[in-house]
Coordinates of C-alpha atoms and ligand atoms in Angstrom, one line a residue:
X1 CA -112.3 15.8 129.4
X2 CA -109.9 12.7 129.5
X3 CA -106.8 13.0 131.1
X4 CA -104.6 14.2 128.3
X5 CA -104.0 17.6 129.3
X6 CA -102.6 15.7 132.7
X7 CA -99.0 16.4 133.3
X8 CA -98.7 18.0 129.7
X9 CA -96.4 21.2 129.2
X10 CA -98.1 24.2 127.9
X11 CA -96.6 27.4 126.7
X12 CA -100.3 29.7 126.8
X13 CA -99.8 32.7 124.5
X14 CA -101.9 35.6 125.8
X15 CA -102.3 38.6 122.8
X16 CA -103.5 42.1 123.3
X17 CA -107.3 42.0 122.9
X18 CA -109.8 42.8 125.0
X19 CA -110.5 38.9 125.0
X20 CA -107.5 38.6 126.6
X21 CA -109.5 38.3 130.4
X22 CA -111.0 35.0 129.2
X23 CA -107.5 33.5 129.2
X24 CA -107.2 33.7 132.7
X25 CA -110.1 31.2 133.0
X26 CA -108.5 28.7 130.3
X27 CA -105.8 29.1 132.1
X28 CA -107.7 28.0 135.1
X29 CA -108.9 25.3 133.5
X30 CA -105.7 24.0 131.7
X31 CA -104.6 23.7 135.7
X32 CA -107.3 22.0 136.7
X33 CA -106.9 19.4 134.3
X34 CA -103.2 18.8 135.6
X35 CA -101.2 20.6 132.8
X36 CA -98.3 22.5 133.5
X37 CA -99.0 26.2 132.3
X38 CA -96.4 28.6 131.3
X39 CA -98.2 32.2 130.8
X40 CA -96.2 34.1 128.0
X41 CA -97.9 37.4 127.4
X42 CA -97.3 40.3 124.5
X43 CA -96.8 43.6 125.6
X44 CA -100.6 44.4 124.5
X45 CA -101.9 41.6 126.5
X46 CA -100.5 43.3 129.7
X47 CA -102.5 46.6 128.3
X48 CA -105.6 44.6 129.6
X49 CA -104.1 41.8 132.5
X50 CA -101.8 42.1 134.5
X51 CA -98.9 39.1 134.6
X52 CA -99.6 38.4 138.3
X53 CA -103.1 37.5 138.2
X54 CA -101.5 34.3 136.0
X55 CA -98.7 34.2 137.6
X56 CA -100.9 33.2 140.7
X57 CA -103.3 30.6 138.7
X58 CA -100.3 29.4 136.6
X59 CA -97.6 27.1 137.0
X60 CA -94.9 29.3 136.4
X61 CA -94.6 33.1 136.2
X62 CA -95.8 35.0 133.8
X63 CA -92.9 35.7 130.7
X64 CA -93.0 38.9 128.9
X65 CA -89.9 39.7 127.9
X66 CA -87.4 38.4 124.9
X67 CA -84.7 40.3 126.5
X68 CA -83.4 40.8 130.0
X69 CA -85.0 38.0 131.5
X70 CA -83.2 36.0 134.0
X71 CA -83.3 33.1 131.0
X72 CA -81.1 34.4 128.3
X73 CA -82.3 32.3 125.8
X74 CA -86.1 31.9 127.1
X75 CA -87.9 31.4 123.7
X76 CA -85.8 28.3 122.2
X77 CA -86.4 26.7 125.9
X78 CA -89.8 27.6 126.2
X79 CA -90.5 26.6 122.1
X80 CA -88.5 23.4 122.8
X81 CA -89.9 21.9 126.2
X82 CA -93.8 22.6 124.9
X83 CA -95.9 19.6 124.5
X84 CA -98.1 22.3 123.0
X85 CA -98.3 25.7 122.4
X86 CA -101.7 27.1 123.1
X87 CA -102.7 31.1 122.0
X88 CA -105.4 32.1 123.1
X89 CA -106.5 35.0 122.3
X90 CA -104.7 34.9 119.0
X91 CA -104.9 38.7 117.5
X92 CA -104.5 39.5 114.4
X93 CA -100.8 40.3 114.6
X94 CA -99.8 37.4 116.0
X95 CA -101.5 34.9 113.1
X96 CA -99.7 37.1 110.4
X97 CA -96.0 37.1 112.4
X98 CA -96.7 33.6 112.8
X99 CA -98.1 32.7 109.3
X100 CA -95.1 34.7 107.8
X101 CA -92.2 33.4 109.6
X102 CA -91.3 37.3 111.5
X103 CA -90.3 36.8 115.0
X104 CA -90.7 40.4 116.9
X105 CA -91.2 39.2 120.7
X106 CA -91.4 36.5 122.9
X107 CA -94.9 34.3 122.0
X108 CA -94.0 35.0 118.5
X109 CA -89.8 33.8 118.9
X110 CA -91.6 30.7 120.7
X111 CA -94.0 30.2 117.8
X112 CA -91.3 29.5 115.6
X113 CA -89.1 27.7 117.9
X114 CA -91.5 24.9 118.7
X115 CA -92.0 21.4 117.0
X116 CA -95.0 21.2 119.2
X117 CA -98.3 21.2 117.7
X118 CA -100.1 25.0 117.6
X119 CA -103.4 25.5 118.9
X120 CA -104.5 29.0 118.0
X121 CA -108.0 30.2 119.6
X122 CA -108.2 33.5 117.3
X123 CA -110.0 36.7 118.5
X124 CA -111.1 40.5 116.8
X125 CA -113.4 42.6 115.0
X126 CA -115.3 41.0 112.5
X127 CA -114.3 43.7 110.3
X128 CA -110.6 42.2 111.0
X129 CA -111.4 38.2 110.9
X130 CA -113.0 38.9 107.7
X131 CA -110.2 40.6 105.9
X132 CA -108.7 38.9 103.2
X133 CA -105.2 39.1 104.7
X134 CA -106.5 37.4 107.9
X135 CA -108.6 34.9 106.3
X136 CA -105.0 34.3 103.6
X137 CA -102.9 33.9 107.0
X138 CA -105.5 31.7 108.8
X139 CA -106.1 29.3 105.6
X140 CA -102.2 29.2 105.3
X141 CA -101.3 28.3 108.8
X142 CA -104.6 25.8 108.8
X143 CA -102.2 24.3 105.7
X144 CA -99.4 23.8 107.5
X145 CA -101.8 21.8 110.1
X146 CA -102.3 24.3 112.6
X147 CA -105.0 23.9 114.6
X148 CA -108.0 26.0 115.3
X149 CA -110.5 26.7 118.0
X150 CA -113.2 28.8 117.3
X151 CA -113.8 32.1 116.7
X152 CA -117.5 31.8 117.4
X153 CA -120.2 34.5 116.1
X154 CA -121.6 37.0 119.5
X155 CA -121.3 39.8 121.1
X156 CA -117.7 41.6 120.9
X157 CA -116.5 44.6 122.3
X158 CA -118.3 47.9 121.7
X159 CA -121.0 46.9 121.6
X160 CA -120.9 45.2 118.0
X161 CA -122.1 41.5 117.1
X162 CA -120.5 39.4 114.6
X163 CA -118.0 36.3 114.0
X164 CA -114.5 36.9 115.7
X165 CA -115.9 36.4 119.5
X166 CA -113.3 34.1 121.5
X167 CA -114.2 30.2 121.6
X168 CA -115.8 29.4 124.8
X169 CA -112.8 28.7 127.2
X170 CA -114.1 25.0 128.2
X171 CA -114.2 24.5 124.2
X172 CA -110.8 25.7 124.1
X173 CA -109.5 23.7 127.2
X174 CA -111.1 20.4 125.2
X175 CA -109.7 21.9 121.8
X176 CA -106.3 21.5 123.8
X177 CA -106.8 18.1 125.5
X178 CA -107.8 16.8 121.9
X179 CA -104.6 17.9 120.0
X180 CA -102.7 16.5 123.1
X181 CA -104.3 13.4 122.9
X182 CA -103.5 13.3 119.1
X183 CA -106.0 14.8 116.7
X184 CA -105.9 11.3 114.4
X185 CA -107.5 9.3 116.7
X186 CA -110.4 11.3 118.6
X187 CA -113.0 9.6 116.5
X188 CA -112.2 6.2 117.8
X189 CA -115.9 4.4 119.0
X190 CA -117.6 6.5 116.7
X191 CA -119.3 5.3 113.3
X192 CA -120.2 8.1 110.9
X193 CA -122.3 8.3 108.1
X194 CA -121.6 10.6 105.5
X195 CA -123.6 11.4 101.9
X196 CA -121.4 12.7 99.3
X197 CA -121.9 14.5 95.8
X198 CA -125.4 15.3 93.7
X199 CA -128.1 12.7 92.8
X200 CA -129.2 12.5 89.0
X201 CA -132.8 12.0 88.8
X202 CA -133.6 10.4 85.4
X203 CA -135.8 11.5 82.8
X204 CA -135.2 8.9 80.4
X205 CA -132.2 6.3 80.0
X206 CA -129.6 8.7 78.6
X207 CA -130.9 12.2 80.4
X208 CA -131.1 13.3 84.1
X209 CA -132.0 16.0 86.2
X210 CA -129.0 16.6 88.4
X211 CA -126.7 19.4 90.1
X212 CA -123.3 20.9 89.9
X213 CA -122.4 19.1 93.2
X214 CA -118.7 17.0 92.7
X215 CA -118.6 15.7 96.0
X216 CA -115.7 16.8 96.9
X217 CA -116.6 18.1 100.5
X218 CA -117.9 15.0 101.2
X219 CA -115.7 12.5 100.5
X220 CA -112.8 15.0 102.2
X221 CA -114.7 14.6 105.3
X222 CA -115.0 10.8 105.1
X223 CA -111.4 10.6 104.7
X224 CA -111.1 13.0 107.9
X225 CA -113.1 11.2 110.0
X226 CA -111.7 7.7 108.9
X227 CA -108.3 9.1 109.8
X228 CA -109.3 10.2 113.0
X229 CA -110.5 6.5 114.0
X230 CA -113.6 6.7 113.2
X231 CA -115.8 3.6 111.3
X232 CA -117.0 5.5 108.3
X233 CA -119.9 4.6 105.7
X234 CA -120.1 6.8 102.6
X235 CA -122.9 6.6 100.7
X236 CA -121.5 8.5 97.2
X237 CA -123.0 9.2 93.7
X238 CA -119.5 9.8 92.7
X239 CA -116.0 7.8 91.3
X240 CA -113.9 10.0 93.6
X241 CA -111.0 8.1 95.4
X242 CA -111.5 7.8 99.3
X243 CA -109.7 6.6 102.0
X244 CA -109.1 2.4 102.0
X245 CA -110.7 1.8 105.3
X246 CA -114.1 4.0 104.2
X247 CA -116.5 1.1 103.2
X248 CA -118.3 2.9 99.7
X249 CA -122.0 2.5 98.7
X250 CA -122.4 3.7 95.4
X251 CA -126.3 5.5 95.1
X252 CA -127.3 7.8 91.6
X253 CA -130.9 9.0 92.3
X254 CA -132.7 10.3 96.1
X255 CA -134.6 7.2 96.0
X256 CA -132.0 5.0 96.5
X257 CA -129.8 7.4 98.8
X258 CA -132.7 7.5 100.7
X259 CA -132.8 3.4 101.4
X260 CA -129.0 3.0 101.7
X261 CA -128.9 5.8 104.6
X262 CA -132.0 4.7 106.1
X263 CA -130.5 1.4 106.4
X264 CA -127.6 2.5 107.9
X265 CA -128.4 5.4 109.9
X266 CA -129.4 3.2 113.0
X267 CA -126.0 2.3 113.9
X268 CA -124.5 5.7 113.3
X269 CA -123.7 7.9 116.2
X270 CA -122.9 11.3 113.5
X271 CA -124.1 11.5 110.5
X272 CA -123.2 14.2 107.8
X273 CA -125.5 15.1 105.0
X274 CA -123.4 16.7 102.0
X275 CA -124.5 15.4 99.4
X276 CA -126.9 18.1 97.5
X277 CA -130.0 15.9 97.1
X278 CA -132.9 16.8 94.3
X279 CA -135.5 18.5 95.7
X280 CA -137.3 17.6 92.8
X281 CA -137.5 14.4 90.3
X282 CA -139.6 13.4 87.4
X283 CA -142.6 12.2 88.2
X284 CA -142.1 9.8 85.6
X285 CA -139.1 8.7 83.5
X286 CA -139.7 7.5 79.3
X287 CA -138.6 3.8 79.0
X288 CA -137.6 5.1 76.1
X289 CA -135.0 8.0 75.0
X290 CA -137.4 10.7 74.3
X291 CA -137.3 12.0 70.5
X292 CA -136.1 14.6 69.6
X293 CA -139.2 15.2 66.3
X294 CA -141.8 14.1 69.3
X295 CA -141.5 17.5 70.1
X296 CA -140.9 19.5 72.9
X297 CA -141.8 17.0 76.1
X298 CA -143.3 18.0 79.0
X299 CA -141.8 17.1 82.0
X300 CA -144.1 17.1 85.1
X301 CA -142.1 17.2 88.3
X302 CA -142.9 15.4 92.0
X303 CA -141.2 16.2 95.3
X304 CA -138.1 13.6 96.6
X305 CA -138.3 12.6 100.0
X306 CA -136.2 14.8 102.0
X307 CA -133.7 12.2 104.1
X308 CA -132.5 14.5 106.8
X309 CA -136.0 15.8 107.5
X310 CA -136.7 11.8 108.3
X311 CA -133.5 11.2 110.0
X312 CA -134.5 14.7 112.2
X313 CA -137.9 12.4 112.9
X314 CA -135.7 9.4 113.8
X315 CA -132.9 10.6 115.6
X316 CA -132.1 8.8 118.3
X317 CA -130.5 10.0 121.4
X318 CA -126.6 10.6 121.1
X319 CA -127.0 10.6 117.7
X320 CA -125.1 14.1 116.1
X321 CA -127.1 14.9 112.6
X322 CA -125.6 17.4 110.2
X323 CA -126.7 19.1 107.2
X324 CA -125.4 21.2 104.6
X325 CA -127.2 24.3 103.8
X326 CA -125.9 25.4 99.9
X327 CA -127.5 29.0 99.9
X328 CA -127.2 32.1 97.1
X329 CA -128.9 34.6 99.6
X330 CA -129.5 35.2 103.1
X331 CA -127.2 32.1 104.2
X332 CA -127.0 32.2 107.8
X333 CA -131.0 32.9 108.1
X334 CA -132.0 30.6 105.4
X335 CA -129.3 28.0 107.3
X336 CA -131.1 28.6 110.6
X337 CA -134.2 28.1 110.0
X338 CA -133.4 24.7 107.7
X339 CA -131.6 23.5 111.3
X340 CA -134.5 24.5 113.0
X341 CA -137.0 22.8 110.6
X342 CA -135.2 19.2 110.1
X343 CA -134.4 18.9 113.8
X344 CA -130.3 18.9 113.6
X345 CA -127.8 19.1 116.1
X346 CA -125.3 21.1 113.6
X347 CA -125.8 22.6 110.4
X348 CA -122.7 23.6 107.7
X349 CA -123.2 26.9 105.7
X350 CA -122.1 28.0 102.4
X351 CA -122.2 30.9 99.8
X352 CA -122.2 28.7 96.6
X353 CA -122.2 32.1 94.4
X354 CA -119.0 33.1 96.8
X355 CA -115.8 32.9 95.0
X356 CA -114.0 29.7 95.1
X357 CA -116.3 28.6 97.9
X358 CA -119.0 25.4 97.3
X359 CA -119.8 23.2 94.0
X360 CA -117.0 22.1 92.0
X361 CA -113.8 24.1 93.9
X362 CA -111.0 22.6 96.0
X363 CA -111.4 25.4 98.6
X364 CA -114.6 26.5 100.0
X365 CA -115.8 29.4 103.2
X366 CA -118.2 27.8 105.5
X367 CA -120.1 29.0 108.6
X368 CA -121.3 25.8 110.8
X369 CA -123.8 26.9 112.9
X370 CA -125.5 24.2 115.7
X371 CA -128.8 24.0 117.3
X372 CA -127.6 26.4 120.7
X373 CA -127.0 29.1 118.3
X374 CA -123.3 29.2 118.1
X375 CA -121.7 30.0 115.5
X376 CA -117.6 29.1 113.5
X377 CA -117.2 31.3 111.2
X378 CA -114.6 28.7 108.8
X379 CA -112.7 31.2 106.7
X380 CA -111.6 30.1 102.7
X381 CA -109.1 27.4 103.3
X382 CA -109.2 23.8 101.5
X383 CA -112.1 21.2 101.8
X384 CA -110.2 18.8 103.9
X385 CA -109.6 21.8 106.4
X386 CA -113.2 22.7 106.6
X387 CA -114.1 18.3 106.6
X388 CA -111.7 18.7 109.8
X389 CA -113.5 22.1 110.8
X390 CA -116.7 20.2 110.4
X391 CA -115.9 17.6 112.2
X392 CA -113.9 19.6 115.4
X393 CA -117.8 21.3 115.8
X394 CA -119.3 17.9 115.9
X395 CA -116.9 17.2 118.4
X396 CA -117.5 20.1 120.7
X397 CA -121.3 19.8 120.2
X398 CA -121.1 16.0 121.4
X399 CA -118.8 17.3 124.3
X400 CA -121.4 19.9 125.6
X401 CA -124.8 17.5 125.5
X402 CA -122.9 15.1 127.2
X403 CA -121.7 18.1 129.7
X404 CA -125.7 19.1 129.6
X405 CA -126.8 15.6 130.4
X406 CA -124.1 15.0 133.1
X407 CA -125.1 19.0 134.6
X408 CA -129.1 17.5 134.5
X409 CA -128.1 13.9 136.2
X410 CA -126.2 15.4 138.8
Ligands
LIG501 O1 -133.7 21.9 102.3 P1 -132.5 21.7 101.6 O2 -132.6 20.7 100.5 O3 -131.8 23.0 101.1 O4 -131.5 21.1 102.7 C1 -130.2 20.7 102.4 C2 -129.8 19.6 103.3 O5 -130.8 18.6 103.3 C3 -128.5 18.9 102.8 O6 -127.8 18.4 104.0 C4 -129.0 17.7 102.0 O7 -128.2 16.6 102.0 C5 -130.3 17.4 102.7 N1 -131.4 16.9 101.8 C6 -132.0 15.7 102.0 N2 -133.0 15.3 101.3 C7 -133.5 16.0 100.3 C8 -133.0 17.3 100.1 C9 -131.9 17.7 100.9 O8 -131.5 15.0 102.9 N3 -134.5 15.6 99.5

């Protein structure tokens, strides 16, 4: 972690969920790192810690109450002096005060009293994640440029296994230190490769086998990652504006997607596969337009080569690869196994039969899954939310190997 959590004011929201022990150890760590830590916990989060176990790891006490505390006005001061404003675990009650503007106690009053940024690291049932009111509140707040740290897919309370598990508290401490150290500019050093929209495999000179992909996904994350610093190459098949700075190669068929990534995929430390490649291509395409009175042609089909596979085969080390997984059944298996069988760091799943998720929409509902097995569960919110999503996991995934291959030096 780099030293912007250092001397950094931060209001940490605790919320009533049996997650709520884990905050204890982000708090630890947010203290480690130098920030200044100021607990505020809702009455439910006391149901499950007590105020004087942070009140001994923090930097201040522990605040609870809206009224009667020795501050009489403790949640403009508290909302106003934040460098940033970290909840974690963020319950389901909280995102919806929060996304709708209804101030009911202390964390919430300070939610909408700060101008700092918002770092929510949500937590519940996947029963409760999942429910179109959460998901509406999440996508909302994501809108207004609220950040987001997890929730990961595991074990949860009871027993039950599904997406709503709390981030891992060092992902959340780094989640933290990155908004801190301003979210634009985290990519800085890196150069990312992205592949953007479907190829069009030609039968003849006016016909082509293609897809329903636009794009869209892809060039939203290539305008993410440029604004975040990073030196982006974008190899498209579509007209789709992008951000100045992106430099644009402009491919139509696997084949030549296949050579322009190749060639650049050397000098790439992430790259992102979303384009939706052919899996198949004519085996060979008329000179001619094909007549119509010829007759019904026959049109004898050939495997493309499969670029990620090969990038899998190349990868170098430090080098993040990412592939999309565009699934109509059995998505997170189907996903899994593709990460498993192309050799990627992170993989990016979507229901394309889902409802204003995948080809074509401005929105989509994504789970990105990477090769340790965990799992962000990215609820229905616009594409340059999930590009940013995307590229948070990247992030985190980078973070641990190089955590991994510090832990195996040392
Ligand atoms: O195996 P499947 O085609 O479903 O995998 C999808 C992922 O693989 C996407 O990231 C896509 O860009 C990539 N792909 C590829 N080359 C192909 C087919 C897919 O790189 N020929």
């Amino acid at each position: 972690m780099d030293g912007s959590l250092a001397g950094r004011r931060i209001v940490l929201g605790v919320c009533g969920g049996i997650a709520a022990y884990k905050a204890v150890e982000v708090c630890r760590r947010l203290i480690d790192a130098g920030a200044h830590v100021v607990p505020v916990l809702t009455k439910g989060a006391t149901r499950f810690v007590g105020t004087v176990t942070f009140s001994a790891l923090a930097s201040e006490p522990a605040q609870t109450e809206l009224f009667g505390a020795a501050d009489p006005i403790p949640h403009t001061r508290l909302g106003q002096s934040a460098d940033l404003v970290l909840v974690a675990p963020a319950t389901a009650r909280v995102i919806g005060c929060y996304a709708h503007g209804i101030s009911n106690d202390l964390l919430t009053n300070t939610l909408l009293a700060t101008r700092a940024p918002v770092l929510l690291a949500p937590a519940m049932h996947t029963e409760m994640w999942e429910h179109p009111s959460v998901r509406d509140n999440v996508a909302l707040l994501s809108r207004r440029g609220v950040h987001l740290v997890g929730p990961a897919e595991g074990r949860l309370a009871g027993g039950d296994v599904g997406a709503g598990r709390l981030a891992d508290p060092a992902d959340i401490a780094l989640a933290a230190a990155r908004v801190l150290a301003g979210v634009t500019r985290d990519l800085v050093g890196l150069t990312v490769l992205v592949t953007a929209g479907g190829t069009r495999e030609p039968i003849d000179p006016v016909r082509f086998v293609g897809n329903r992909s636009s794009g869209k996904q892809g060039h939203a994350i290539a305008d993410e990652a440029a604004a975040r610093g990073a030196r982006v190459v974008l190899v498209t098949t579509v007209e789709r504006p992008v951000a100045p700075k992106v430099e644009v190669i402009r491919v139509a068929t696997a084949a030549e997607m296949e050579s322009a990534v190749l060639a650049r995929a050397a000098d790439a430390d992430v790259v992102v596969m979303a384009a939706a490649v052919a899996d198949f291509r004519p085996k060979a395409v008329a000179p001619e337009k094909i007549k119509k009175d010829e007759g019904l042609p026959e049109i004898v089909l050939e495997p493309t080569p499969d670029i990620l596979a090969a990038l899998g085969r190349a990868k170098r080390p430090g080098q993040t690869l990412v592939g999309f997984a565009a699934e109509t059944t059995d998505v997170a298996a189907n996903a899994a196994g593709k990460l498993r069988r192309k050799g990627l760091d992170l993989i990016v799943a979507n229901d394309v039969s889902a409802p204003q998720a995948g080809f074509e929409h401005d929105t989509n509902h994504v789970v990105v899954l990477d090769a340790d097995g965990v799992a962000t569960d990215v609820p229905l919110m616009d594409k340059r939310g999930v590009a940013r999503a995307v590229l948070d996991a990247v992030l985190a995934r980078r973070g641990r190997t190089t955590r991994e291959e510090r832990d195996e030096r040392e």
